[in-house]
């Protein structure tokens, strides 16, 4: 089963999350700089946010496609421990199903496209 773990974290947690993902041995990930807001619409993260406008905060998004539920769970827990400060704005993790993946070099699809060849 191919699953995508999409995590939006504080930008200052970028190095910690990257190191933690590397440490558990995920086979690849994509990082993007994004802007967003959550339930507080950005207010609580500003010293004095505007009363009327949604305040967008810079965040970092990690995208990791894994090939089992166990890996999705492990990836989520790893990101949570690395990204957590207990303050509002720590971020969110979304998991969704991926229909297909192809490794461009070899044309391999599915599980084989995510994992190393078995010896
Ligand atoms: N429902 C959502 N859909 C898409 N992106 C979201 C959603 N909620 C949060 N995000 C993204 O996650 C970032 C951080 O959200 P945040 O941690 O503030 O969520 P929250 O639900 O307000 O939780 P908390 O109460 O801990 O702050 C946002 O800036 C946004 O990029
Ligand atoms: Mg919030």
mmCIF file of C-alpha atoms and ligand atoms in Angstrom:
data_model
loop_
_atom_site.group_PDB
_atom_site.id
_atom_site.type_symbol
_atom_site.label_atom_id
_atom_site.label_comp_id
_atom_site.label_asym_id
_atom_site.label_seq_id
_atom_site.Cartn_x
_atom_site.Cartn_y
_atom_site.Cartn_z
ATOM 1 C CA UNK A 1 0.000 0.000 0.000
ATOM 2 C CA UNK A 2 1.454 3.333 -1.061
ATOM 3 C CA UNK A 3 0.816 6.151 1.388
ATOM 4 C CA UNK A 4 1.834 9.764 1.394
ATOM 5 C CA UNK A 5 2.713 11.384 4.689
ATOM 6 C CA UNK A 6 2.496 15.138 4.349
ATOM 7 C CA UNK A 7 3.709 17.087 7.364
ATOM 8 C CA UNK A 8 3.538 20.840 7.862
ATOM 9 C CA UNK A 9 5.926 21.917 10.607
ATOM 10 C CA UNK A 10 7.509 25.081 12.053
ATOM 11 C CA UNK A 11 10.273 26.359 9.809
ATOM 12 C CA UNK A 12 12.736 26.311 12.726
ATOM 13 C CA UNK A 13 12.084 22.562 13.057
ATOM 14 C CA UNK A 14 13.320 21.841 9.544
ATOM 15 C CA UNK A 15 16.769 20.544 10.565
ATOM 16 C CA UNK A 16 15.410 18.402 13.416
ATOM 17 C CA UNK A 17 12.736 16.765 11.275
ATOM 18 C CA UNK A 18 15.148 16.179 8.395
ATOM 19 C CA UNK A 19 17.677 14.517 10.726
ATOM 20 C CA UNK A 20 14.973 12.363 12.347
ATOM 21 C CA UNK A 21 13.664 11.146 8.971
ATOM 22 C CA UNK A 22 17.188 10.344 7.869
ATOM 23 C CA UNK A 23 17.789 8.458 11.120
ATOM 24 C CA UNK A 24 14.822 6.076 10.655
ATOM 25 C CA UNK A 25 15.884 5.441 7.055
ATOM 26 C CA UNK A 26 13.060 6.727 4.895
ATOM 27 C CA UNK A 27 13.885 6.224 1.225
ATOM 28 C CA UNK A 28 13.272 9.779 0.101
ATOM 29 C CA UNK A 29 11.367 12.939 0.794
ATOM 30 C CA UNK A 30 10.497 16.309 -0.643
ATOM 31 C CA UNK A 31 10.638 19.579 1.277
ATOM 32 C CA UNK A 32 8.861 22.818 0.403
ATOM 33 C CA UNK A 33 8.587 26.247 1.950
ATOM 34 C CA UNK A 34 4.898 27.043 2.331
ATOM 35 C CA UNK A 35 2.640 29.605 3.996
ATOM 36 C CA UNK A 36 -0.354 28.597 6.043
ATOM 37 C CA UNK A 37 -2.614 29.059 9.020
ATOM 38 C CA UNK A 38 -4.464 26.720 11.330
ATOM 39 C CA UNK A 39 -7.385 27.025 13.698
ATOM 40 C CA UNK A 40 -6.140 30.288 15.255
ATOM 41 C CA UNK A 41 -5.878 31.804 11.764
ATOM 42 C CA UNK A 42 -2.333 32.826 12.651
ATOM 43 C CA UNK A 43 -3.273 35.245 15.477
ATOM 44 C CA UNK A 44 -1.870 33.401 18.466
ATOM 45 C CA UNK A 45 1.509 33.136 16.778
ATOM 46 C CA UNK A 46 1.862 36.921 16.418
ATOM 47 C CA UNK A 47 2.573 39.276 19.301
ATOM 48 C CA UNK A 48 -0.319 41.403 18.096
ATOM 49 C CA UNK A 49 -1.983 39.989 15.026
ATOM 50 C CA UNK A 50 -4.549 41.927 13.056
ATOM 51 C CA UNK A 51 -8.075 41.603 14.361
ATOM 52 C CA UNK A 52 -9.520 41.065 10.935
ATOM 53 C CA UNK A 53 -7.031 39.388 8.680
ATOM 54 C CA UNK A 54 -5.885 35.823 8.601
ATOM 55 C CA UNK A 55 -2.160 35.890 9.264
ATOM 56 C CA UNK A 56 -0.196 33.441 7.151
ATOM 57 C CA UNK A 57 2.845 31.907 8.813
ATOM 58 C CA UNK A 58 5.863 30.496 7.005
ATOM 59 C CA UNK A 59 5.990 26.718 7.473
ATOM 60 C CA UNK A 60 7.946 23.812 6.051
ATOM 61 C CA UNK A 61 6.192 20.942 4.323
ATOM 62 C CA UNK A 62 7.685 17.455 4.180
ATOM 63 C CA UNK A 63 6.279 14.934 1.701
ATOM 64 C CA UNK A 64 7.208 11.315 2.228
ATOM 65 C CA UNK A 65 5.764 8.445 0.201
ATOM 66 C CA UNK A 66 6.091 5.083 1.940
ATOM 67 C CA UNK A 67 5.082 1.552 1.018
ATOM 68 C CA UNK A 68 3.265 0.278 4.123
ATOM 69 C CA UNK A 69 0.968 1.360 6.954
ATOM 70 C CA UNK A 70 3.722 0.504 9.426
ATOM 71 C CA UNK A 71 6.082 2.942 7.719
ATOM 72 C CA UNK A 72 3.408 5.627 7.616
ATOM 73 C CA UNK A 73 2.865 5.204 11.361
ATOM 74 C CA UNK A 74 6.574 5.233 12.119
ATOM 75 C CA UNK A 75 7.079 8.312 9.926
ATOM 76 C CA UNK A 76 4.222 10.179 11.638
ATOM 77 C CA UNK A 77 5.515 9.410 15.128
ATOM 78 C CA UNK A 78 9.052 10.378 14.162
ATOM 79 C CA UNK A 79 7.923 13.714 12.740
ATOM 80 C CA UNK A 80 5.767 14.411 15.763
ATOM 81 C CA UNK A 81 8.595 13.828 18.250
ATOM 82 C CA UNK A 82 10.974 15.993 16.236
ATOM 83 C CA UNK A 83 8.558 18.850 15.526
ATOM 84 C CA UNK A 84 6.663 19.183 18.802
ATOM 85 C CA UNK A 85 7.039 22.242 21.062
ATOM 86 C CA UNK A 86 3.612 21.958 22.779
ATOM 87 C CA UNK A 87 2.717 25.492 21.663
ATOM 88 C CA UNK A 88 -0.052 26.230 19.155
ATOM 89 C CA UNK A 89 1.220 26.204 15.591
ATOM 90 C CA UNK A 90 3.257 22.992 15.819
ATOM 91 C CA UNK A 91 1.639 21.835 12.590
ATOM 92 C CA UNK A 92 -0.265 18.904 11.176
ATOM 93 C CA UNK A 93 0.371 15.579 9.514
ATOM 94 C CA UNK A 94 -1.882 14.286 6.746
ATOM 95 C CA UNK A 95 -1.822 10.741 5.379
ATOM 96 C CA UNK A 96 -3.392 9.832 2.060
ATOM 97 C CA UNK A 97 -3.347 7.008 -0.432
ATOM 98 C CA UNK A 98 -1.162 7.222 -3.485
ATOM 99 C CA UNK A 99 -2.428 5.471 -6.598
ATOM 100 C CA UNK A 100 0.878 4.937 -8.340
ATOM 101 C CA UNK A 101 4.544 5.810 -8.301
ATOM 102 C CA UNK A 102 7.187 5.253 -10.977
ATOM 103 C CA UNK A 103 10.959 5.398 -10.712
ATOM 104 C CA UNK A 104 11.828 7.278 -13.883
ATOM 105 C CA UNK A 105 15.229 5.600 -14.449
ATOM 106 C CA UNK A 106 13.967 2.015 -14.460
ATOM 107 C CA UNK A 107 10.230 2.291 -15.057
ATOM 108 C CA UNK A 108 9.592 0.296 -11.847
ATOM 109 C CA UNK A 109 6.227 1.011 -10.246
ATOM 110 C CA UNK A 110 4.555 0.506 -6.874
ATOM 111 C CA UNK A 111 6.540 -1.008 -3.996
ATOM 112 C CA UNK A 112 9.603 -1.576 -6.231
ATOM 113 C CA UNK A 113 9.766 2.094 -7.151
ATOM 114 C CA UNK A 114 10.041 3.137 -3.493
ATOM 115 C CA UNK A 115 12.365 0.449 -2.184
ATOM 116 C CA UNK A 116 15.852 -0.794 -2.960
ATOM 117 C CA UNK A 117 16.125 -4.047 -4.908
ATOM 118 C CA UNK A 118 16.275 -7.112 -2.634
ATOM 119 C CA UNK A 119 19.556 -9.004 -2.672
HETATM 120 N N1 LIG B 1 -7.040 21.992 8.045
HETATM 121 C C1 LIG B 1 -5.887 22.260 7.465
HETATM 122 N N2 LIG B 1 -5.732 22.082 6.134
HETATM 123 C C2 LIG B 1 -4.559 22.353 5.527
HETATM 124 N N3 LIG B 1 -3.480 22.824 6.166
HETATM 125 C C3 LIG B 1 -3.576 23.013 7.481
HETATM 126 C C4 LIG B 1 -4.781 22.749 8.197
HETATM 127 N N4 LIG B 1 -4.559 23.043 9.511
HETATM 128 C C5 LIG B 1 -3.286 23.446 9.590
HETATM 129 N N5 LIG B 1 -2.698 23.439 8.383
HETATM 130 C C6 LIG B 1 -1.324 23.812 8.079
HETATM 131 O O1 LIG B 1 -0.532 23.537 9.226
HETATM 132 C C7 LIG B 1 0.108 24.733 9.691
HETATM 133 C C8 LIG B 1 0.138 24.721 11.202
HETATM 134 O O2 LIG B 1 -1.163 24.565 11.696
HETATM 135 P P1 LIG B 1 -1.434 24.610 13.244
HETATM 136 O O3 LIG B 1 -0.381 23.813 13.908
HETATM 137 O O4 LIG B 1 -1.573 26.026 13.690
HETATM 138 O O5 LIG B 1 -2.820 23.813 13.306
HETATM 139 P P2 LIG B 1 -3.940 23.981 14.390
HETATM 140 O O6 LIG B 1 -5.061 23.086 14.010
HETATM 141 O O7 LIG B 1 -4.244 25.429 14.554
HETATM 142 O O8 LIG B 1 -3.283 23.376 15.707
HETATM 143 P P3 LIG B 1 -2.762 24.197 17.010
HETATM 144 O O9 LIG B 1 -3.982 24.472 17.829
HETATM 145 O O10 LIG B 1 -1.787 23.286 17.664
HETATM 146 O O11 LIG B 1 -2.120 25.453 16.520
HETATM 147 C C9 LIG B 1 -0.718 25.845 9.105
HETATM 148 O O12 LIG B 1 0.060 27.029 8.976
HETATM 149 C C10 LIG B 1 -1.144 25.278 7.765
HETATM 150 O O13 LIG B 1 -0.077 25.410 6.844
HETATM 151 MG MG1 LIG B 2 -2.791 26.814 15.089
#
